[in-house]
mmCIF file of C-alpha atoms in Angstrom:
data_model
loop_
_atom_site.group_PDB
_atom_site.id
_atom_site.type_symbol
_atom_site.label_atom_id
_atom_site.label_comp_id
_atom_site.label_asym_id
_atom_site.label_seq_id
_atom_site.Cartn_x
_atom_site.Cartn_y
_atom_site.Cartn_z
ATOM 1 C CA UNK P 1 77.029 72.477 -179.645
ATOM 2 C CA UNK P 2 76.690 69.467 -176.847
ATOM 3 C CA UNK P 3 78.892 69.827 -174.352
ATOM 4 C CA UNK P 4 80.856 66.642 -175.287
ATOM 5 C CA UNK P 5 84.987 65.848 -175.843
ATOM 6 C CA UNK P 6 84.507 63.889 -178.594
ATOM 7 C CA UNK P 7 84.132 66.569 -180.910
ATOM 8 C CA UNK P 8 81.325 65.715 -183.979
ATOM 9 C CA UNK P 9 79.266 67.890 -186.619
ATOM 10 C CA UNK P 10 76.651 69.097 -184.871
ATOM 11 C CA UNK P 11 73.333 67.096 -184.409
ATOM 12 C CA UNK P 12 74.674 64.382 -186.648
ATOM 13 C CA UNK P 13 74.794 60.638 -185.906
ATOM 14 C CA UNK P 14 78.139 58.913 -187.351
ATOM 15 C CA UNK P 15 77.163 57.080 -190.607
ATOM 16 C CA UNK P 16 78.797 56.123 -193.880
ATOM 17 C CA UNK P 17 78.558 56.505 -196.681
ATOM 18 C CA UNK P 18 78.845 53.440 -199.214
ATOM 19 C CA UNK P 19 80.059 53.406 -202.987
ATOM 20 C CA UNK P 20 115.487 58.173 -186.159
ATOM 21 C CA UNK P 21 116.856 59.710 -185.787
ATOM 22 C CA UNK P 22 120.115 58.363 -183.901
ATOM 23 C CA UNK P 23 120.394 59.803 -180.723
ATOM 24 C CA UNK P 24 122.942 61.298 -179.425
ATOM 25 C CA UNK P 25 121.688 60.592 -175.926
ATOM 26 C CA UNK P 26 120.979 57.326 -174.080
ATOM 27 C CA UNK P 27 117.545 55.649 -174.911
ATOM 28 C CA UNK P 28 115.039 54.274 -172.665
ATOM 29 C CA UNK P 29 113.544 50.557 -174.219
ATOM 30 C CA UNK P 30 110.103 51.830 -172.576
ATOM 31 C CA UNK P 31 107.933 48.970 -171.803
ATOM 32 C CA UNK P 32 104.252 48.908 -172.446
ATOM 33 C CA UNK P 33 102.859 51.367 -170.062
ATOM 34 C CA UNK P 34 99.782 49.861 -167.768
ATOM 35 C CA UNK P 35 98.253 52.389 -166.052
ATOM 36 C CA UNK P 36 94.443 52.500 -165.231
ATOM 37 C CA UNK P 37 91.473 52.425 -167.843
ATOM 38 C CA UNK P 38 92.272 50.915 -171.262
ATOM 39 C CA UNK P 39 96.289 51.488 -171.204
ATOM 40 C CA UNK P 40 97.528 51.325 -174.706
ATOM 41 C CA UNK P 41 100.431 48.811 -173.802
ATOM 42 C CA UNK P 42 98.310 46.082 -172.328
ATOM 43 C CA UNK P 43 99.593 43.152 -173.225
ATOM 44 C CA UNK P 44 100.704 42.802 -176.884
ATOM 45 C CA UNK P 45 98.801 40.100 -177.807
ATOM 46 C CA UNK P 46 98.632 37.924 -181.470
ATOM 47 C CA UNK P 47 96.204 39.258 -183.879
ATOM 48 C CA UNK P 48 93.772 37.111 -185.316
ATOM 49 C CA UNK P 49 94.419 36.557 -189.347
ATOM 50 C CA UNK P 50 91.180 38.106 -190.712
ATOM 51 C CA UNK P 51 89.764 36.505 -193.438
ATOM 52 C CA UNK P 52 91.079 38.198 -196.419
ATOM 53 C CA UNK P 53 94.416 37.006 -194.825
ATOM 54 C CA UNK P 54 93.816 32.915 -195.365
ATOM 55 C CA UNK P 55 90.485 32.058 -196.458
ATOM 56 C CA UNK P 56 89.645 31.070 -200.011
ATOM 57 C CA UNK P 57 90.472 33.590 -202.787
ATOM 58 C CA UNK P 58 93.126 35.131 -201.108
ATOM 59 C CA UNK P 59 94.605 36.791 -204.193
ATOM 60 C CA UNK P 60 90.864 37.610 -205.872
ATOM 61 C CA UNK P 61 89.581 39.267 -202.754
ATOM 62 C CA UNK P 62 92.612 41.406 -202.422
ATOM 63 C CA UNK P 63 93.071 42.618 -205.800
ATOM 64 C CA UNK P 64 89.002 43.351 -205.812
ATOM 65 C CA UNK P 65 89.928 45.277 -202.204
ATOM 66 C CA UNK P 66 92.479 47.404 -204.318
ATOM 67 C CA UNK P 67 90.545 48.212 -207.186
ATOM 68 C CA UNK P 68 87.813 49.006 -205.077
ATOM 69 C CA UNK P 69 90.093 51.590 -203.088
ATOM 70 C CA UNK P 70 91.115 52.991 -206.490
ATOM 71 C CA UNK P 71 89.159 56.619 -206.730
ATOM 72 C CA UNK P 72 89.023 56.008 -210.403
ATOM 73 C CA UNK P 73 87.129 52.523 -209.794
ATOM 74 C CA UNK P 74 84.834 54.260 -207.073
ATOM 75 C CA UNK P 75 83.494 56.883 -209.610
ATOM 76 C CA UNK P 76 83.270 54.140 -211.998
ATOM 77 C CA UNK P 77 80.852 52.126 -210.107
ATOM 78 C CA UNK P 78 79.031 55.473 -209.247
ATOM 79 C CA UNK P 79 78.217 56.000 -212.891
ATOM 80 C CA UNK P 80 77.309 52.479 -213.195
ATOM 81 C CA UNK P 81 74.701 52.458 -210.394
ATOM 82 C CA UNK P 82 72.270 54.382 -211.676
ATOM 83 C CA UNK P 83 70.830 56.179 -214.225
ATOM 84 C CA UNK P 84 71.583 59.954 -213.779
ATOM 85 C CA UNK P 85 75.269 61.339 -215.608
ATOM 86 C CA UNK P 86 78.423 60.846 -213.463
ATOM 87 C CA UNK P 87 79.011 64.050 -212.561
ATOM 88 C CA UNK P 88 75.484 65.063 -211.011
ATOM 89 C CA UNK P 89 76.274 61.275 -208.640
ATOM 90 C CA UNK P 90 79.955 62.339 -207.913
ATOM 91 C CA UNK P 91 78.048 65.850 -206.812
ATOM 92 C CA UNK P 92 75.198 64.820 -205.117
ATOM 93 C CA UNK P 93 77.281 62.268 -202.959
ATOM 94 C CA UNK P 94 80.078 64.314 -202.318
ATOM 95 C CA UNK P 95 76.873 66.705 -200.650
ATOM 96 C CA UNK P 96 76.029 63.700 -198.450
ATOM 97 C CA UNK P 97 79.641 62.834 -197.701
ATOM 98 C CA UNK P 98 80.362 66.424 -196.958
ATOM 99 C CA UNK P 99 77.345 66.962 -194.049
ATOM 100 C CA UNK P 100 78.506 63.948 -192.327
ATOM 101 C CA UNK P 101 82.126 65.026 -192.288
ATOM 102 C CA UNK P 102 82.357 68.997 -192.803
ATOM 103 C CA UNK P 103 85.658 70.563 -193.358
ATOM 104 C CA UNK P 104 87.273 71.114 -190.848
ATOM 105 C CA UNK P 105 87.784 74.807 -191.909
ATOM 106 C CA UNK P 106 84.717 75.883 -192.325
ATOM 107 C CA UNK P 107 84.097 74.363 -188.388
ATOM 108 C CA UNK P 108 87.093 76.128 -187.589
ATOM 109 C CA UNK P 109 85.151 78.217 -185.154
ATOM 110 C CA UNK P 110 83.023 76.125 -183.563
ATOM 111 C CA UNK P 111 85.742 73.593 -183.100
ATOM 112 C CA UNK P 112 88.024 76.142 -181.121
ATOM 113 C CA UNK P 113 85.266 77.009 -178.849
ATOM 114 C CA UNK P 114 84.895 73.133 -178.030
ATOM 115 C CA UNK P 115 88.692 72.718 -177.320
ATOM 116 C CA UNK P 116 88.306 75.922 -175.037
ATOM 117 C CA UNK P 117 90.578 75.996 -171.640
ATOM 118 C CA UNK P 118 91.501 72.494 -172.688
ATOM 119 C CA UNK P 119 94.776 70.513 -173.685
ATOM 120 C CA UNK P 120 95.357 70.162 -177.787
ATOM 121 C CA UNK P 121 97.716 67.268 -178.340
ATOM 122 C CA UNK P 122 98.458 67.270 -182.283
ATOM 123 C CA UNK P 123 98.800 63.633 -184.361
ATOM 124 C CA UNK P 124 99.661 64.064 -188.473
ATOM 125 C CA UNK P 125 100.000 61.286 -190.690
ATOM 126 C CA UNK P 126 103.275 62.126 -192.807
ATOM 127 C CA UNK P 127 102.452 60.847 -196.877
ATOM 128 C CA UNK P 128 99.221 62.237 -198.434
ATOM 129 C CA UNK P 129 98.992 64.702 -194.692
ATOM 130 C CA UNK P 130 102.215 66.605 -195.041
ATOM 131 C CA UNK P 131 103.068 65.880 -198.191
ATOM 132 C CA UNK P 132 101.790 64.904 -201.203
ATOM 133 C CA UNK P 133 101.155 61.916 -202.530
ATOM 134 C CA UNK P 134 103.425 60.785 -205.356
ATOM 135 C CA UNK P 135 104.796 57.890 -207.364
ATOM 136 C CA UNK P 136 108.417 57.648 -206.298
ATOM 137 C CA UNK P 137 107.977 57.298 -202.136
ATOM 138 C CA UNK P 138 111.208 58.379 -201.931
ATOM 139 C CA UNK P 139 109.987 61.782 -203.192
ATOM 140 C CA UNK P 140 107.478 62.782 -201.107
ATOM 141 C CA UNK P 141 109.298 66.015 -199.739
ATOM 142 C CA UNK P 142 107.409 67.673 -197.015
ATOM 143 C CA UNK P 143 107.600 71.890 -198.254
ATOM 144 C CA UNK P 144 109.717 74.135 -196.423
ATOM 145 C CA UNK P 145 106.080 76.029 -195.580
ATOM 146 C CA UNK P 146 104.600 72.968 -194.280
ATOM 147 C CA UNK P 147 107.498 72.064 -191.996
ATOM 148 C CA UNK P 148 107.332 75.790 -190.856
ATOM 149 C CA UNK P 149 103.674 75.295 -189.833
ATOM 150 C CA UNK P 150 104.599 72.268 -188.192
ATOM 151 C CA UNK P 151 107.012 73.636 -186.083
ATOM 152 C CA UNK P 152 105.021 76.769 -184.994
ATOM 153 C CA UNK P 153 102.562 74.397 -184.185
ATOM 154 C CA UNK P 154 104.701 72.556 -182.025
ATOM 155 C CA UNK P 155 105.766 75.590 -180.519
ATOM 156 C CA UNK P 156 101.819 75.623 -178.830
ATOM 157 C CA UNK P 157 100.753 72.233 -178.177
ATOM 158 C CA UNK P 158 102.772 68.558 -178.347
ATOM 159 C CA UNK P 159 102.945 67.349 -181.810
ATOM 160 C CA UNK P 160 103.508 63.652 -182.697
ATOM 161 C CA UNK P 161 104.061 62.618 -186.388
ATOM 162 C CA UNK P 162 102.489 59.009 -186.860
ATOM 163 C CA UNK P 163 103.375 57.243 -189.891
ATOM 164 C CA UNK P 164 103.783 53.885 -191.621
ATOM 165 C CA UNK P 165 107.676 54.927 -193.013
ATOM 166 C CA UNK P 166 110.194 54.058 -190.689
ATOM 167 C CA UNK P 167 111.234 56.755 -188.041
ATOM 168 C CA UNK P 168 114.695 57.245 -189.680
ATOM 169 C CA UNK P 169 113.151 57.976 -193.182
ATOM 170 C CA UNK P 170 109.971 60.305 -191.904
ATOM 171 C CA UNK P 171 112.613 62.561 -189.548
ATOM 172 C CA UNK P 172 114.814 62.576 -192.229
ATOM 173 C CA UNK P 173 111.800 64.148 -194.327
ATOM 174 C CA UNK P 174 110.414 66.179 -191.456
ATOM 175 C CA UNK P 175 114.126 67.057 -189.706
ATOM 176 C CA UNK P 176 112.286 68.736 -186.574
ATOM 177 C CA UNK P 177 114.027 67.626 -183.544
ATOM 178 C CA UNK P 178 111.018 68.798 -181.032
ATOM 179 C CA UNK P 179 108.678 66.429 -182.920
ATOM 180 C CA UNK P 180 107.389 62.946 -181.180
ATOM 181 C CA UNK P 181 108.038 60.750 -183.832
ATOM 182 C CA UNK P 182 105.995 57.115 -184.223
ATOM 183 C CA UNK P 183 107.221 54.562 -187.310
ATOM 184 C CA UNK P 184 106.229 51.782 -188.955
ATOM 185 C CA UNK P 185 102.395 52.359 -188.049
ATOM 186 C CA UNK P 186 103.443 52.887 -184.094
ATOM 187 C CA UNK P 187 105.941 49.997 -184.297
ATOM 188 C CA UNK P 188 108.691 52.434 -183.701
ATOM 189 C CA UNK P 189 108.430 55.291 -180.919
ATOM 190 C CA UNK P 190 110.865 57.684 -179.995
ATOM 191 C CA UNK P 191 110.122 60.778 -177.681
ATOM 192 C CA UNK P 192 112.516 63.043 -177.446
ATOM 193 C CA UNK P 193 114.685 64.088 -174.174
ATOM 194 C CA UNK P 194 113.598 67.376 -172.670
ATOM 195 C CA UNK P 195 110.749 68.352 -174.128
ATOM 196 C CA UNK P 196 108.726 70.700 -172.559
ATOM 197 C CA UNK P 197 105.931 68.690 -172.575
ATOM 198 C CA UNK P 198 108.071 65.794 -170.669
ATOM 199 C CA UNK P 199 109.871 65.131 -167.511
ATOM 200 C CA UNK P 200 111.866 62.410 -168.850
ATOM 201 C CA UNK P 201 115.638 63.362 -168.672
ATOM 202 C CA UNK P 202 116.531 60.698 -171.524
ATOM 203 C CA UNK P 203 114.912 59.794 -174.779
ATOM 204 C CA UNK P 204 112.443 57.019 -174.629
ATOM 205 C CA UNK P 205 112.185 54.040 -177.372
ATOM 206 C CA UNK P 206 109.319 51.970 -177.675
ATOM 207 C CA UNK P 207 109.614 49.076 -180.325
ATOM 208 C CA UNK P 208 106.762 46.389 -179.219
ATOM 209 C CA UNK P 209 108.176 44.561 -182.841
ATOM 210 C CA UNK P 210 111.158 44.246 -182.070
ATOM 211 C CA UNK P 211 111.211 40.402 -181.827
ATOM 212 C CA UNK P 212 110.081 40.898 -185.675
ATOM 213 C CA UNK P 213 113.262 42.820 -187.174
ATOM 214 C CA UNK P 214 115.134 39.828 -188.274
ATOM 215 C CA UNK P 215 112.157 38.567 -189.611
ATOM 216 C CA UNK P 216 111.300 41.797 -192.027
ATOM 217 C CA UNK P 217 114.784 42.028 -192.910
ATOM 218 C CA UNK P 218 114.139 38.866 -194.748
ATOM 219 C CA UNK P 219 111.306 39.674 -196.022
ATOM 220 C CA UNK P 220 112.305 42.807 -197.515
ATOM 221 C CA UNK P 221 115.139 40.908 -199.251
ATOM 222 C CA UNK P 222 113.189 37.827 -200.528
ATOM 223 C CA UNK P 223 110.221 40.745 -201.564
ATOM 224 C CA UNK P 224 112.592 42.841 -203.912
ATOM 225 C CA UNK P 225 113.941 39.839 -205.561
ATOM 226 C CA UNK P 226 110.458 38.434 -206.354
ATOM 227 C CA UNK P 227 108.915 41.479 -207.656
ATOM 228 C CA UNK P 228 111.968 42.537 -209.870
ATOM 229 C CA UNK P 229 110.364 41.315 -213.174
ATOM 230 C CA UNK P 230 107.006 43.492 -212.145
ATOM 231 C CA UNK P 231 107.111 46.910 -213.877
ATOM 232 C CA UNK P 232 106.763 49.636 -211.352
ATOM 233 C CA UNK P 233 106.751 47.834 -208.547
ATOM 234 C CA UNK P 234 108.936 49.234 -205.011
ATOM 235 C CA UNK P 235 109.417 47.058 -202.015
ATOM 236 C CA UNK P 236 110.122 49.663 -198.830
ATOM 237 C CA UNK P 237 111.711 48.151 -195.858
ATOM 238 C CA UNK P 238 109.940 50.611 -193.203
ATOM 239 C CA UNK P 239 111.966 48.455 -190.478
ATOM 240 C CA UNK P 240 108.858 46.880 -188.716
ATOM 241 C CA UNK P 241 107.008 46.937 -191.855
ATOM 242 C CA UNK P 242 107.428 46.440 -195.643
ATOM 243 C CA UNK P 243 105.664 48.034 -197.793
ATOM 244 C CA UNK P 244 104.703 46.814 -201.401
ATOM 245 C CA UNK P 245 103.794 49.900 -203.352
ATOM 246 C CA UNK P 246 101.665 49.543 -206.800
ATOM 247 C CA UNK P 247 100.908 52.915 -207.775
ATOM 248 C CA UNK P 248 102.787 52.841 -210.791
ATOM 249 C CA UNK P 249 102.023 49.087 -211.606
ATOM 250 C CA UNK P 250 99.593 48.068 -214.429
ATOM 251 C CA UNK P 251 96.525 46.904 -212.962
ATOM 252 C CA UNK P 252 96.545 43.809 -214.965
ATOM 253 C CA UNK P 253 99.771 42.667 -213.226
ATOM 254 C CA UNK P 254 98.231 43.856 -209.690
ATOM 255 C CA UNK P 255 97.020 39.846 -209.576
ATOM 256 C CA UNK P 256 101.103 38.754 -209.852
ATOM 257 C CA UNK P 257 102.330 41.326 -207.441
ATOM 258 C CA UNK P 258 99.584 39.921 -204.903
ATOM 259 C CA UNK P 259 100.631 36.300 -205.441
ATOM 260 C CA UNK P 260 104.219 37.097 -204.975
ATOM 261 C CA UNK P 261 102.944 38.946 -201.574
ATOM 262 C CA UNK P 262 101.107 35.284 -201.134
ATOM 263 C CA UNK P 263 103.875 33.351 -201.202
ATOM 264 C CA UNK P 264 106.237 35.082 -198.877
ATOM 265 C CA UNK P 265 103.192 35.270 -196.132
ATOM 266 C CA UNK P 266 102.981 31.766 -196.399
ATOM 267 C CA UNK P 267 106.352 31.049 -195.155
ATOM 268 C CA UNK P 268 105.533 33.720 -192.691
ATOM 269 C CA UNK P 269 102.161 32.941 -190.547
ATOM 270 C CA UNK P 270 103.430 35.240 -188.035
ATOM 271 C CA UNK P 271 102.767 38.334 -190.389
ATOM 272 C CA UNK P 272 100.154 40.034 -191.868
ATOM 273 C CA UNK P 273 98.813 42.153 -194.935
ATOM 274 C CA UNK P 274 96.996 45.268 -194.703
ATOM 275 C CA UNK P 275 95.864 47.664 -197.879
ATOM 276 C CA UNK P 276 96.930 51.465 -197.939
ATOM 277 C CA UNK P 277 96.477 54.151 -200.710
ATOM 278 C CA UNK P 278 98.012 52.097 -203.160
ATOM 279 C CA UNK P 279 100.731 49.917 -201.077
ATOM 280 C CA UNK P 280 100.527 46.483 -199.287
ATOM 281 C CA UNK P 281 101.670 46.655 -196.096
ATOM 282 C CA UNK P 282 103.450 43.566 -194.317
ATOM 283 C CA UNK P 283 103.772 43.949 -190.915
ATOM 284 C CA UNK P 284 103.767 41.845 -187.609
ATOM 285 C CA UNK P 285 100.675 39.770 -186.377
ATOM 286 C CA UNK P 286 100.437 42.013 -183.103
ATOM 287 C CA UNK P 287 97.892 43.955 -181.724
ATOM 288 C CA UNK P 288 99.848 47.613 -182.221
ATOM 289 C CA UNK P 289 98.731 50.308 -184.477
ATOM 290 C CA UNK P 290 98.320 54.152 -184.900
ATOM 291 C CA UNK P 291 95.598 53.781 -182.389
ATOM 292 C CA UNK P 292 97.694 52.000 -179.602
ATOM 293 C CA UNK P 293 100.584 54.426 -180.587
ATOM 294 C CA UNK P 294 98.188 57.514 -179.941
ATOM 295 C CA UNK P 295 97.298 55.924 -176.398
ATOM 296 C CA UNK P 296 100.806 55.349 -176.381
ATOM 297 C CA UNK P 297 102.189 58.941 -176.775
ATOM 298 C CA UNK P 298 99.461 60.323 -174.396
ATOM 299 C CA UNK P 299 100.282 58.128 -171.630
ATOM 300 C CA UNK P 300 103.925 59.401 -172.097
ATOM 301 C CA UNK P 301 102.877 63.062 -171.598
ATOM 302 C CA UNK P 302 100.840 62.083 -168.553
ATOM 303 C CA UNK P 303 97.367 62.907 -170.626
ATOM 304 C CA UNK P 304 96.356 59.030 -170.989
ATOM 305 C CA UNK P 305 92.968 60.014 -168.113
ATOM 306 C CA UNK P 306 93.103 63.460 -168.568
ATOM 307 C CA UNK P 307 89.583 64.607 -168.917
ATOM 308 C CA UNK P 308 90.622 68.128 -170.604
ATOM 309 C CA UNK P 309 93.046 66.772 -172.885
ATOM 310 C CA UNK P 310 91.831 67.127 -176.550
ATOM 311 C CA UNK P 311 93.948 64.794 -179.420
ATOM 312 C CA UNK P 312 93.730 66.146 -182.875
ATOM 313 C CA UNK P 313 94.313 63.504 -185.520
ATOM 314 C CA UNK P 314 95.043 64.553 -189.145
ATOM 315 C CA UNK P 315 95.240 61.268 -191.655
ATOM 316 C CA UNK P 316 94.368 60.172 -195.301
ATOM 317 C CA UNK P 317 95.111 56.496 -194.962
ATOM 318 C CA UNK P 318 93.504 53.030 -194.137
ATOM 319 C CA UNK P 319 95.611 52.808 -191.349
ATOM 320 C CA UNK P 320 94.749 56.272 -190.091
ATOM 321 C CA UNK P 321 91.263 54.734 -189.190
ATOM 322 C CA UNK P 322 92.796 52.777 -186.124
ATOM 323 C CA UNK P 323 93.011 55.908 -184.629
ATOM 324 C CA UNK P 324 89.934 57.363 -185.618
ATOM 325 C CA UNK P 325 88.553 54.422 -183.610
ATOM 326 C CA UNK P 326 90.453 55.087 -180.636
ATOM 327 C CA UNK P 327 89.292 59.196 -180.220
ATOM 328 C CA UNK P 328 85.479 57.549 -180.527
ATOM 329 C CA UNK P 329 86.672 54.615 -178.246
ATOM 330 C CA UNK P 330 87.537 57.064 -175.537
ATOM 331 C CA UNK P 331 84.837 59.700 -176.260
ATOM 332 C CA UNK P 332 87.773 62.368 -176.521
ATOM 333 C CA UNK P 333 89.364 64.024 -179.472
ATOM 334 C CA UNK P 334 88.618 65.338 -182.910
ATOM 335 C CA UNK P 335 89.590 63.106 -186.116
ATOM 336 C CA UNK P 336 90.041 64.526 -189.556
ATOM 337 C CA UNK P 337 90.150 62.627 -192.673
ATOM 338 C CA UNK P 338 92.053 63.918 -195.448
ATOM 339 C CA UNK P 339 90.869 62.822 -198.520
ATOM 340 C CA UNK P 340 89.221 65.015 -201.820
ATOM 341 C CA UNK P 341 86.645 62.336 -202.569
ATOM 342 C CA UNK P 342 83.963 60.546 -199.911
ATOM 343 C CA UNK P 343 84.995 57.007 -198.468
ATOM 344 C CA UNK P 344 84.108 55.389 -195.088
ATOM 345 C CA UNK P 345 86.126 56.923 -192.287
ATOM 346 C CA UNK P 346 85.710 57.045 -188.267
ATOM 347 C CA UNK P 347 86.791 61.097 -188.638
ATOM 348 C CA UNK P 348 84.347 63.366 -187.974
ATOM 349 C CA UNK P 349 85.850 66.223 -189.858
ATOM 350 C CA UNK P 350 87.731 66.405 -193.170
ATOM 351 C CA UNK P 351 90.004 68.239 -195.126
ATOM 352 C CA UNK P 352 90.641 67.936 -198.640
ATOM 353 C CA UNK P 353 94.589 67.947 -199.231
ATOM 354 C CA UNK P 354 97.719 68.797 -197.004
ATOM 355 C CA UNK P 355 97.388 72.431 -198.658
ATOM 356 C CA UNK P 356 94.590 72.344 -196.669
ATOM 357 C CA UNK P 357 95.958 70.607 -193.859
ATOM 358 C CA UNK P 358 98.611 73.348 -193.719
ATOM 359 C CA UNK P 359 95.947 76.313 -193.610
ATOM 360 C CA UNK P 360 94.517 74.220 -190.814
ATOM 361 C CA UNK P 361 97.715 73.926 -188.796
ATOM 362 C CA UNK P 362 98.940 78.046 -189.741
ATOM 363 C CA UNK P 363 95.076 78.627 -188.587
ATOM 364 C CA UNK P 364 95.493 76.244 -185.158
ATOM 365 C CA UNK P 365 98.688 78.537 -184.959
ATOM 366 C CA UNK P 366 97.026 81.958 -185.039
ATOM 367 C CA UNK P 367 94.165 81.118 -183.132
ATOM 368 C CA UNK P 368 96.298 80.055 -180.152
ATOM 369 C CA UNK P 369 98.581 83.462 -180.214
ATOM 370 C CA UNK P 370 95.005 84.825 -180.153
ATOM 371 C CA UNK P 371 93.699 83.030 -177.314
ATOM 372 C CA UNK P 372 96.573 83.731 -175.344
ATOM 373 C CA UNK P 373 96.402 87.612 -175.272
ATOM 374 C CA UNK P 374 93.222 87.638 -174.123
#
């Protein structure tokens, strides 16, 4: 294997494939850091509307984005495009998918002897990572196995949990107090005090939103009222985000529950929409997200120009991608995309479910108690 940081499947050229807790201590309201190179709290700046946001067909476009994200819709268009049975397309392009982004078990090896006499810094997505994903978000328990592996894994290297829930809700899931924990897609940091990873006597908050919270407050409120009369439908108030989840509405009334979505924005130009696995997410017009948070949290542990430092991102969402970016972006890290059928992703390594994620981590684990004997 080149002798690179960014870690990638060997001799392969990235391509894709088509188809809070409350403290009990004082908090620090930790300003955007800017140190040297590409510091993750530069300036907060607007973010342009893109143009599924404002331009023409706003509802259409949307609702065609979440069908097309649908896995049922993606083998339906598979069978549809050509001429051999459904099953030998789903095989033969799950093949392809899989040589561009190998699991990251079967690479287990190789990728230990890459991250060699060098720094792991751990990043996990929480729903569909940890946990499964399921129809009630209110449900999605992380098991007690899991949140062992995740706190051996701790135990070796700093481990951040990065997720679109608010903090409260994901530590209340997780309930690991050495954790970093990063809410409301990186909206909503807290690192804990005395860690041994830190220096900082005091917990640090970040909130780069926080102008916002008023603002999604009302949102939330005006959002459950509207989408009362839609079957299924669950409006999450993830405190710098809401989140719109339609996995258990009809697809026929996905075109209302968009509208609805429509309507509030418009009285809100300040906000935008972005699509998850099944949820619309309403967030801030700023230019934060996993990927800034990851810059974020490595700047706090001194890492941010470490040349030895390797992150280690584990996510199965849209949003997950940001971050994916940022390890290319910086030529440093290993992403893993958790997913059990092939879609576009930045990750260079994947892993089918969080059962597999969790053989991952228990394997991380081992090989570090290992390493260390040696």
């Amino acid at each position: 294997m080149a002798n690179v940081n960014v870690v990638v499947p060997e001799g392969l050229l990235p391509v894709t494939v088509s188809p809070a807790t409350t403290a009990s201590s004082p908090m620090i309201v930790y300003p955007p850091p800017r140190g040297g190179g590409a510091p993750a709290g530069a300036s907060i700046k607007k973010k342009c509307n893109s143009p599924i946001e404002h331009a023409g067909g706003w509802t259409h476009v949307l609702v065609e984005s979440m069908k097309a994200s649908s896995p049922t819709h993606l083998k339906a268009a598979a069978a549809l495009s050509t001429a051999v049975p459904a099953v030998e397309y789903e095989i033969d392009d799950n093949s392809a998918w899989m040589i561009q982004h190998p699991s990251a078990l079967s690479k287990f090896e190789q990728l230990m002897i890459a991250t060699r006499g060098k720094q792991i810094v751990m990043f996990l997505d929480y729903d569909g990572t940890l946990s499964p994903i399921v129809d009630d978000p209110d449900s999605a328990f992380i098991s007690e196995t899991m949140r062992t592996a995740v706190k051996e894994v701790a135990k070796c290297f700093p481990t951040a949990i990065v997720s679109g829930r608010c903090r409260s809700k994901v530590y209340d899931f997780v309930k690991l107090t050495e954790l970093y924990y990063a809410g409301s897609h990186g909206m909503d940091i807290r690192v804990p005090e005395g860690t041994k990873y830190t220096k900082k006597k005091k917990a640090v908050l970040f909130q780069p939103a926080s102008e916002f919270l008023p603002i999604m407050n009302e949102v939330h409120k005006t959002l459950s009222e509207k989408t009362r009369t839609i079957p299924g439908a669950k409006v999450e108030n993830n405190t710098f985000c809401v989140s719109v989840h339609f996995r258990c509405v009809d697809e026929k009334r996905w075109g209302l529950l968009v509208e609805q979505v429509r309507a509030v924005l418009k009285e809100h130009p300040e906000l935008r929409v972005t699509q998850g696995r099944k949820v619309l997410e309403i967030r801030p017009s700023i230019k934060w997200d996993k990927g800034k948070a990851l810059e974020f949290l490595l700047e706090t542990l001194g890492l941010a120009d470490c040349q030895s430092v390797v992150p280690v991102y584990i996510g199965d969402d849209r949003t997950d991608e940001d971050a994916f970016q940022v390890l290319r972006d910086r030529g440093q890290g290993i992403g893993i995309l958790v997913s059990e059928f092939p879609k576009e992703t930045k990750a260079s390594y994947s892993l089918r479910n969080p059962a597999e994620v969790m053989d991952f981590l228990v394997r991380l684990v081992e090989w570090n108690r290992l390493s260390g004997t040696k």
